[in-house]
Amino acid sequence: MKLSRRQLLSLTAGAGAVSLLKGSTAASPLFEEIPPSASGITWVHDNAMSAKRYLPETLGPGCAFFDYDNDGWMDIYLVNSGRCDFFKPATPLRNALYRNNRDGTFTDVTEKAGVAGGTFGMGVAIGDYDNDGWPDIFVTSYGSCILYKNNHDGTFTDVTNKAGLETPGWTTSAVWFDYDNDGKLDLFICSFVDYGKTEHLSCGDNKLARNYYCIPRAFKGTTSFLYHNNGDGTFTQVQMGTDIARAMGKGLGVVATDINNDGLMDLFVANDTVQNFLFVNRGKDKSGKWQFEEMAIAAEVGYSESGQPRSGMGVDAADVFGSGYQDLFVANVDQEMFSLYKNQKNETFRDVAHANSVAQSTRLLSGWGLKFFDYDNDGAVDLILANGHPDDMIENYSAQVKYKEPILLFRQDNGKLRNVSSEAGPAFRKSYPARGLAIGDFNNNGLMDILIATNGGAPVLLRNQAGSGNHWLGLKLEGVNCNHDAIGAKLRWSAGGVIRSRLKNSGGSYLSSSDPREVLGVGKVEKIEWVEITWPKPSGKVQKIENPAMDRYMTVKEG
């Protein structure tokens, strides 16, 4: 069918959600799926699935975009399961590191880099913990965690024991952040349930007379971990005596952000079948001990609006509505709906998921990896959700809920999020057993691409085509006196008479790490008048850049 000029204009004007190929009447997808034959990413996750349905089988894996070799191009890290007390693979499994070839393809360099793992891996957190300018890798696991130090030559060294990070139990998401503003990245690690050898299958039998994945309600909660960076390559556990130690949870997702604009990074933790946690950083008490106040219930982010605990999995934070304060998001299991918490500027939040079409769109879905990001570079915060039910047998006893589920994309229009998944392309019409999700600009065109890790399957790589024609500025921030990753930095920029702001958070999503660069989208405006960076303490310096060159990345060093 030939479209009239009026119809073409109605498709392309304003919303920015659909663009048309020149000379064609077919809509171009916002995101294009890149198959393994084109990307070179042939690695596939092994979820260790067995007839006994051990719970760790269904929770992984995570993934990451990061520039391990400092060549300015995003590489990819993928986490696999491995040998543990209930799983003995005949052939050893491994994680995967893929180097970006700068032409849209990737090369597997895992063995050369020495980052194959070997544990029953869960998630990955990327951070420059030793401030040497090179990103390091932390892998969480069912079993032992792993810290890989970057050797600056394309290889890594396992320094877990030397660093004191031999963390026991079942760890999931982790986040690097500088909680005490001493210029060094500390580490928070989510701990899931107590899954001891005698507890593996203690959740009863279902009507099908077959083992199934236990609801985490059947297991005891555990305490998460906070490690202080000693500045000499070692870490010390410091959660004892704080609300972090007193809060017995079942942590799956975490984001480090500043909910009250006091310059101290806080933690929002998604828990499965128990209340979520909001650890607000209160600084030192009279004895000199650093304190975190757990206040999720008081802040109204602990339970559902009806006062029920939910199955929190993925989380993120951003100033979604331009208030200057950080809003929060948590994804849950089907029937529970997801929550978008609007910051009320007084350490409380209000769930506005219904008003933003999020609740209605997610009623039958289970959410894991997710990110707030400006996918079309129009300056407004958008949202992507990766979904998939944790129980592969769900379709045997539910007529509506499926095991594999679609990805959802929300675009912000006139201050509200709108579900534009139907316009996003063929990949959004498919269904996946999705888990981890990371965003990153792998082709350096200023548009954030998507990487989704699937349970027991190949990763999904989506190339962003949505914001072509919109202008942008990419910033790689390098701290000197503050932490090198500049986590906690505040950005303000002016373009076309509009001033916007952003906080450089850390973590978010589920089991995953995203591109550390900040891309400032300005739509059709052709220039940014100025960018102001307030560096994290101990520096706190304010740095201003006038009339930066557009549509390119630039490195900004503190001071």
XYZ file of C-alpha atoms in Angstrom:
559
model
C 0.000 0.000 0.000
C 1.385 3.417 -0.980
C 1.324 5.989 1.807
C 0.312 9.583 1.193
C 2.623 12.426 2.190
C 0.237 13.235 5.050
C 0.434 9.625 6.297
C 4.236 9.659 6.097
C 4.388 12.854 8.104
C 2.033 11.471 10.735
C 4.309 8.464 11.188
C 7.544 10.401 11.482
C 6.613 13.643 13.208
C 6.883 14.298 16.924
C 6.872 10.838 18.470
C 10.225 9.822 17.048
C 9.155 6.216 17.525
C 9.142 5.188 13.873
C 11.493 6.133 11.057
C 11.090 5.104 7.409
C 13.740 3.817 5.047
C 14.336 6.166 2.133
C 12.228 5.160 -0.821
C 10.350 2.520 1.162
C 6.946 2.343 2.785
C 8.114 -0.247 5.338
C 8.800 1.005 8.854
C 12.391 0.672 9.991
C 12.686 -1.041 13.399
C 13.844 1.049 16.331
C 16.166 -1.819 17.250
C 17.601 -4.390 14.859
C 18.567 -7.832 16.143
C 22.113 -8.763 15.118
C 22.385 -12.566 14.649
C 25.457 -14.536 15.790
C 26.461 -15.051 12.164
C 26.869 -11.280 11.822
C 28.223 -10.400 15.282
C 30.543 -13.389 15.793
C 29.083 -13.993 19.258
C 28.542 -17.751 19.209
C 28.677 -18.429 22.974
C 25.534 -19.952 24.514
C 24.538 -20.039 28.182
C 24.208 -23.465 29.811
C 21.672 -23.249 32.633
C 22.496 -26.751 33.962
C 18.821 -27.693 33.714
C 18.022 -31.023 35.316
C 14.920 -33.024 36.106
C 15.341 -32.057 39.757
C 14.948 -28.329 39.011
C 17.588 -26.854 41.288
C 16.742 -23.201 41.834
C 20.103 -21.704 40.673
C 19.417 -23.177 37.230
C 16.766 -20.596 36.476
C 18.215 -17.354 37.891
C 21.181 -16.651 35.584
C 22.875 -15.196 33.693
C 24.183 -11.616 33.651
C 26.128 -9.685 31.037
C 28.199 -6.524 30.610
C 29.269 -3.846 28.170
C 32.710 -2.448 29.069
C 35.954 -1.374 27.411
C 38.459 -3.843 28.838
C 41.355 -2.799 26.580
C 40.761 0.986 26.677
C 40.559 1.342 22.893
C 37.347 3.390 23.086
C 35.033 0.576 21.936
C 32.644 -1.420 24.115
C 33.489 -5.086 24.585
C 31.146 -7.748 25.981
C 31.331 -10.113 28.959
C 28.915 -13.038 29.418
C 28.501 -15.160 32.556
C 27.944 -18.927 32.524
C 27.066 -21.572 35.080
C 29.609 -24.224 36.048
C 30.604 -26.966 38.418
C 28.948 -26.915 41.854
C 27.536 -29.296 44.458
C 24.590 -30.369 42.275
C 26.057 -29.910 38.785
C 29.035 -31.755 37.315
C 29.273 -30.890 33.596
C 31.101 -33.465 31.489
C 32.879 -30.659 29.640
C 33.973 -27.604 31.641
C 31.862 -24.531 30.979
C 33.216 -21.009 30.751
C 32.259 -17.381 30.778
C 33.040 -15.377 27.638
C 34.871 -12.135 26.864
C 34.341 -10.742 23.362
C 36.603 -7.997 22.016
C 34.987 -5.382 19.805
C 36.537 -5.441 16.313
C 35.220 -1.913 15.597
C 33.324 -3.112 12.522
C 30.176 -4.507 14.167
C 31.746 -7.893 14.916
C 33.356 -9.399 18.014
C 36.160 -11.896 18.670
C 36.252 -14.372 21.575
C 39.370 -13.595 23.666
C 38.330 -15.389 26.848
C 41.204 -17.826 27.140
C 43.863 -15.256 26.304
C 42.374 -12.817 28.835
C 42.123 -15.464 31.568
C 38.530 -14.716 32.575
C 36.795 -18.046 31.920
C 35.391 -18.276 35.439
C 34.671 -21.869 36.450
C 32.150 -21.248 39.224
C 28.366 -21.470 38.895
C 28.265 -17.852 37.770
C 25.384 -15.461 38.252
C 26.222 -11.803 37.585
C 28.976 -9.350 36.724
C 29.874 -5.902 38.086
C 32.491 -3.800 36.310
C 34.504 -1.145 38.165
C 37.996 0.339 38.440
C 38.520 -0.579 42.078
C 42.233 0.340 42.152
C 41.884 3.673 40.267
C 44.494 2.731 37.679
C 42.318 3.676 34.720
C 41.529 0.087 33.680
C 38.168 -1.637 34.376
C 38.181 -4.734 36.572
C 35.638 -7.583 36.644
C 33.725 -8.956 39.629
C 31.690 -12.132 39.082
C 29.025 -13.287 41.545
C 28.133 -16.956 41.855
C 26.293 -19.752 43.508
C 29.505 -20.578 45.338
C 32.649 -18.447 45.303
C 32.835 -14.967 43.770
C 35.733 -13.929 41.526
C 37.612 -10.612 41.275
C 39.644 -10.225 38.079
C 42.222 -7.436 38.113
C 42.961 -5.844 34.740
C 46.668 -6.189 33.846
C 46.572 -3.462 31.140
C 47.797 -5.875 28.456
C 44.590 -7.695 27.492
C 44.830 -10.139 30.379
C 43.405 -10.359 33.896
C 44.570 -11.936 37.161
C 42.292 -13.622 39.699
C 42.990 -11.677 42.913
C 39.922 -12.795 44.870
C 41.777 -14.299 47.818
C 44.381 -11.551 47.951
C 41.619 -8.928 47.978
C 39.645 -10.677 50.734
C 36.505 -11.094 48.621
C 35.961 -14.848 49.077
C 32.261 -14.254 49.639
C 30.278 -17.333 50.746
C 26.800 -18.527 49.813
C 24.713 -17.531 46.828
C 25.423 -14.033 45.527
C 23.542 -12.342 42.706
C 23.812 -8.671 41.714
C 26.682 -6.476 42.891
C 27.469 -2.785 42.600
C 30.636 -0.684 42.829
C 30.163 2.703 44.532
C 32.052 5.023 46.891
C 29.834 5.064 49.986
C 32.239 7.101 52.173
C 33.489 9.546 49.510
C 37.153 8.704 50.062
C 37.807 8.402 46.324
C 37.895 4.579 46.210
C 35.174 2.229 44.983
C 33.570 0.038 47.621
C 31.474 -3.028 46.852
C 27.944 -4.092 47.795
C 26.934 -7.681 47.015
C 23.377 -9.006 47.100
C 22.973 -12.327 48.859
C 20.051 -14.533 47.911
C 18.600 -17.417 49.959
C 20.217 -20.000 52.209
C 20.497 -22.878 49.754
C 22.424 -25.423 51.748
C 22.854 -28.996 50.532
C 19.947 -30.319 52.592
C 17.622 -27.520 51.478
C 17.816 -27.869 47.713
C 14.423 -29.485 47.094
C 12.464 -28.794 50.270
C 9.480 -27.056 48.689
C 7.118 -29.967 48.186
C 5.602 -31.507 45.076
C 3.109 -30.015 42.669
C 0.041 -31.559 41.031
C 2.152 -32.740 38.113
C 4.128 -35.014 40.461
C 7.362 -33.553 39.100
C 10.068 -31.422 40.624
C 9.675 -27.728 39.894
C 11.552 -24.547 40.731
C 10.798 -23.677 44.327
C 9.368 -20.273 45.148
C 12.065 -18.526 47.217
C 9.516 -18.172 50.007
C 10.451 -21.749 50.915
C 13.995 -20.727 51.895
C 15.507 -18.565 54.611
C 16.782 -15.108 53.789
C 20.405 -14.029 54.167
C 22.426 -10.896 54.835
C 24.026 -9.009 51.969
C 27.644 -7.822 52.055
C 29.296 -4.395 52.118
C 33.044 -4.267 51.529
C 35.152 -1.179 52.190
C 38.026 -0.544 49.794
C 41.224 -0.258 51.850
C 43.149 1.357 49.016
C 45.871 -1.306 48.960
C 44.095 -3.909 46.832
C 42.234 -5.405 49.787
C 38.713 -5.061 51.163
C 37.143 -5.297 54.619
C 33.574 -6.346 55.432
C 31.852 -3.424 57.152
C 28.133 -4.267 57.159
C 28.209 -5.490 60.751
C 26.560 -3.071 63.143
C 24.504 -1.474 60.366
C 20.989 -2.052 59.068
C 22.551 -3.932 56.138
C 23.565 -6.693 58.560
C 20.242 -6.596 60.389
C 18.168 -6.857 57.203
C 17.638 -10.511 56.284
C 16.638 -10.444 52.644
C 16.618 -12.388 49.400
C 18.426 -9.885 47.233
C 18.392 -10.069 43.439
C 18.864 -6.545 42.091
C 20.603 -3.411 43.374
C 21.258 0.147 42.242
C 23.437 2.773 43.928
C 21.946 6.261 43.733
C 21.369 9.385 45.847
C 17.671 9.616 46.698
C 17.875 12.780 48.841
C 20.605 14.806 47.089
C 22.883 14.865 50.124
C 25.974 13.763 48.174
C 25.999 10.280 49.757
C 25.173 7.242 47.619
C 22.260 5.112 48.823
C 21.215 1.558 47.877
C 17.887 0.261 46.600
C 17.684 -3.557 46.759
C 15.000 -5.756 45.163
C 14.125 -8.767 47.302
C 12.238 -11.879 46.260
C 9.112 -12.691 48.356
C 10.126 -10.356 51.192
C 10.081 -6.555 51.376
C 12.560 -4.545 49.311
C 15.290 -2.588 51.094
C 16.194 1.077 50.811
C 19.494 1.648 52.593
C 19.857 5.414 53.012
C 23.447 6.494 53.620
C 23.580 8.519 56.858
C 27.342 9.000 57.093
C 29.299 8.495 60.284
C 27.633 8.194 63.668
C 29.144 9.584 66.900
C 31.423 6.573 67.254
C 32.789 7.028 63.747
C 30.918 4.010 62.322
C 29.372 4.508 58.899
C 25.625 3.944 59.014
C 22.916 2.972 56.529
C 19.286 3.354 57.591
C 16.917 0.779 56.103
C 13.712 2.739 55.470
C 11.916 1.082 52.547
C 8.600 0.832 54.400
C 8.701 4.455 55.549
C 9.630 5.490 52.007
C 6.774 3.346 50.620
C 8.993 1.241 48.340
C 9.127 -1.906 50.500
C 5.797 -3.492 49.612
C 3.057 -3.273 47.016
C 0.386 -0.622 47.429
C -1.736 -3.274 49.155
C 1.037 -3.941 51.666
C 2.198 -7.279 50.243
C 5.783 -8.411 49.619
C 6.483 -9.137 45.972
C 9.091 -10.979 43.925
C 11.481 -8.106 43.254
C 14.127 -8.890 40.644
C 15.377 -6.023 38.445
C 15.817 -2.426 39.627
C 17.048 0.926 38.366
C 17.067 4.632 39.238
C 16.974 7.864 37.245
C 15.469 11.339 37.303
C 12.643 10.215 35.055
C 10.404 13.260 35.388
C 12.990 16.051 35.539
C 12.391 16.941 39.171
C 16.065 16.915 40.101
C 15.498 13.840 42.294
C 16.044 10.160 41.569
C 13.021 7.963 40.874
C 13.105 4.183 41.340
C 11.860 1.148 39.426
C 11.412 -2.474 40.467
C 10.276 -5.418 38.324
C 8.354 -8.307 39.846
C 6.806 -11.621 38.852
C 3.514 -12.029 36.973
C 0.251 -10.882 38.599
C 2.204 -8.527 40.878
C 2.878 -5.772 38.305
C 6.000 -3.636 38.264
C 6.430 -0.362 40.147
C 7.656 3.052 39.037
C 8.298 5.076 42.180
C 8.242 8.865 41.809
C 10.471 10.686 44.286
C 8.455 13.051 46.501
C 11.634 14.964 47.522
C 11.185 14.079 51.201
C 12.601 10.523 51.306
C 9.233 9.077 50.286
C 7.993 7.802 46.940
C 4.656 7.348 45.139
C 3.965 4.469 42.754
C 2.970 5.980 39.382
C 3.191 2.773 37.318
C -0.525 2.888 36.435
C -0.359 6.473 35.181
C 2.587 5.529 32.938
C 1.048 2.360 31.397
C 3.719 0.248 33.110
C 1.411 -1.639 35.482
C -1.081 -2.571 32.770
C 1.657 -3.712 30.380
C 3.417 -5.957 32.907
C 0.547 -7.720 34.694
C 1.274 -11.089 33.048
C 5.057 -10.693 32.851
C 8.054 -11.392 35.084
C 10.797 -8.765 34.861
C 14.560 -9.108 35.255
C 17.049 -6.873 33.469
C 15.909 -3.297 32.867
C 17.363 0.174 32.305
C 16.314 3.789 32.178
C 17.993 5.413 29.169
C 17.290 7.912 26.404
C 17.120 5.500 23.478
C 16.257 8.125 20.835
C 18.438 10.982 22.162
C 15.551 13.426 22.474
C 16.582 14.343 26.019
C 13.787 12.456 27.820
C 14.289 9.299 29.901
C 12.896 6.090 28.383
C 12.775 2.510 29.695
C 13.454 -1.042 28.503
C 12.356 -4.237 30.282
C 13.618 -7.794 29.689
C 11.152 -10.447 30.806
C 10.754 -14.196 31.233
C 9.022 -16.443 33.746
C 11.338 -18.242 36.225
C 9.414 -21.542 35.990
C 9.731 -23.386 32.684
C 6.681 -25.455 33.649
C 4.379 -22.460 34.141
C 2.388 -23.140 30.974
C 1.294 -26.520 32.397
C -0.821 -24.800 35.037
C -1.447 -21.301 33.709
C -3.482 -20.435 30.624
C -2.201 -16.838 30.381
C 1.384 -16.785 31.621
C 4.190 -17.999 29.350
C 7.758 -19.094 30.099
C 9.291 -17.054 27.276
C 8.131 -13.451 27.271
C 8.545 -10.332 25.108
C 10.850 -7.375 25.682
C 9.035 -4.111 26.421
C 10.098 -0.607 25.362
C 8.612 2.556 26.834
C 9.123 6.017 25.362
C 8.571 9.194 27.343
C 6.065 11.522 25.705
C 4.844 14.707 27.402
C 6.116 13.600 30.809
C 4.661 10.077 30.741
C 5.998 6.699 29.664
C 4.173 5.067 26.759
C 4.526 1.447 25.636
C 5.980 1.554 22.108
C 6.999 -2.108 21.912
C 4.730 -2.723 18.921
C 6.717 -0.103 16.973
C 10.161 -1.272 18.070
C 10.785 -4.016 15.516
C 10.683 -7.822 15.003
C 12.810 -8.561 18.086
C 10.035 -7.123 20.246
C 7.525 -9.519 18.709
C 9.579 -12.521 19.827
C 9.672 -14.093 23.278
C 12.731 -14.951 25.351
C 13.718 -16.502 28.696
C 15.467 -13.171 29.386
C 17.502 -12.453 32.524
C 20.369 -9.920 32.533
C 20.320 -6.753 30.420
C 22.997 -4.152 29.701
C 23.007 -1.049 27.528
C 26.058 0.114 25.578
C 26.988 1.900 22.373
C 29.012 -0.835 20.681
C 29.345 0.999 17.344
C 30.070 4.476 18.806
C 27.279 6.277 16.951
C 25.828 7.833 20.096
C 22.870 5.449 20.298
C 22.710 3.012 23.185
C 22.362 -0.593 22.003
C 20.939 -3.490 24.037
C 22.482 -6.768 25.201
C 20.181 -9.343 26.790
C 21.387 -12.546 28.451
C 18.935 -15.434 28.186
C 18.618 -18.443 30.465
C 19.924 -21.519 28.674
C 20.265 -19.698 25.366
C 22.280 -17.320 23.228
C 22.566 -13.634 24.125
C 20.449 -11.161 22.155
C 22.225 -8.139 20.651
C 20.001 -5.274 19.490
C 21.440 -2.401 17.468
C 19.767 0.950 18.114
C 18.428 2.738 15.039
C 15.886 4.943 16.791
C 17.605 8.277 17.239
C 19.287 8.832 13.884
C 19.243 12.543 13.124
C 19.068 13.606 16.769
C 22.131 15.311 18.206
C 24.128 14.135 21.203
C 27.284 14.477 23.245
C 29.043 11.471 24.789
C 31.121 11.930 27.932
C 33.652 9.572 29.438
C 34.277 10.937 32.922
C 37.625 10.251 34.612
C 38.009 11.105 38.275
C 41.358 12.118 39.774
C 40.676 12.906 43.420
C 37.283 11.202 43.375
C 36.851 7.581 42.231
C 38.183 7.097 38.697
C 34.769 5.952 37.392
C 33.225 9.222 38.690
C 30.269 7.337 40.158
C 28.138 9.914 41.927
C 28.993 12.767 39.532
C 26.201 15.234 38.756
C 25.720 16.523 35.218
C 23.800 19.597 34.070
C 23.601 20.794 30.476
C 21.842 23.515 28.544
C 20.589 23.070 24.968
C 17.997 25.136 23.131
C 17.071 26.997 26.298
C 16.313 23.777 28.199
C 18.459 22.739 31.184
C 18.567 19.052 32.072
C 20.399 17.132 34.793
C 21.583 13.604 35.482
C 23.268 11.682 38.292
C 25.868 9.071 37.385
C 24.448 6.051 39.183
C 25.993 2.595 39.421
C 24.529 -0.871 39.009
C 20.852 -1.282 38.258
C 19.261 -3.845 35.938
C 19.812 -7.466 37.047
C 23.172 -9.260 37.325
C 24.607 -6.861 34.718
C 26.814 -3.819 34.025
C 26.324 -1.181 31.357
C 28.456 1.206 29.293
C 29.948 3.686 31.805
C 29.811 6.621 29.388
C 27.072 9.250 29.599
C 25.282 10.222 26.383
C 23.424 13.541 26.529
C 20.706 13.643 23.870
C 19.303 16.986 22.712
C 17.005 16.046 19.820
C 17.096 18.381 16.824
C 18.942 21.132 18.714
C 22.308 21.493 17.023
C 24.438 22.576 19.944
C 24.854 22.379 23.700
C 25.655 25.754 25.219
C 27.382 24.316 28.280
C 27.865 21.191 30.356
C 28.495 21.440 34.087
C 30.027 18.535 35.994
C 30.002 18.378 39.782
C 32.557 15.733 40.643
C 31.929 13.420 43.618
C 33.679 14.029 46.906
C 36.321 14.187 48.195
C 36.779 16.603 45.310
C 33.360 18.177 44.875
C 34.813 20.409 42.161
C 32.501 22.021 39.623
C 33.792 21.960 36.048
C 32.126 23.721 33.109
C 32.575 23.032 29.399
C 31.377 25.717 26.984
C 30.075 24.909 23.479
C 31.416 21.340 23.218
C 31.717 19.728 19.787
C 28.603 17.681 19.043
C 27.827 14.125 17.923
C 31.013 12.612 19.296
C 32.532 11.224 22.464
C 34.947 13.218 24.588
C 36.945 12.295 27.676
C 36.657 14.736 30.570
C 39.256 14.473 33.300
C 38.483 15.903 36.718
C 39.912 19.416 36.942
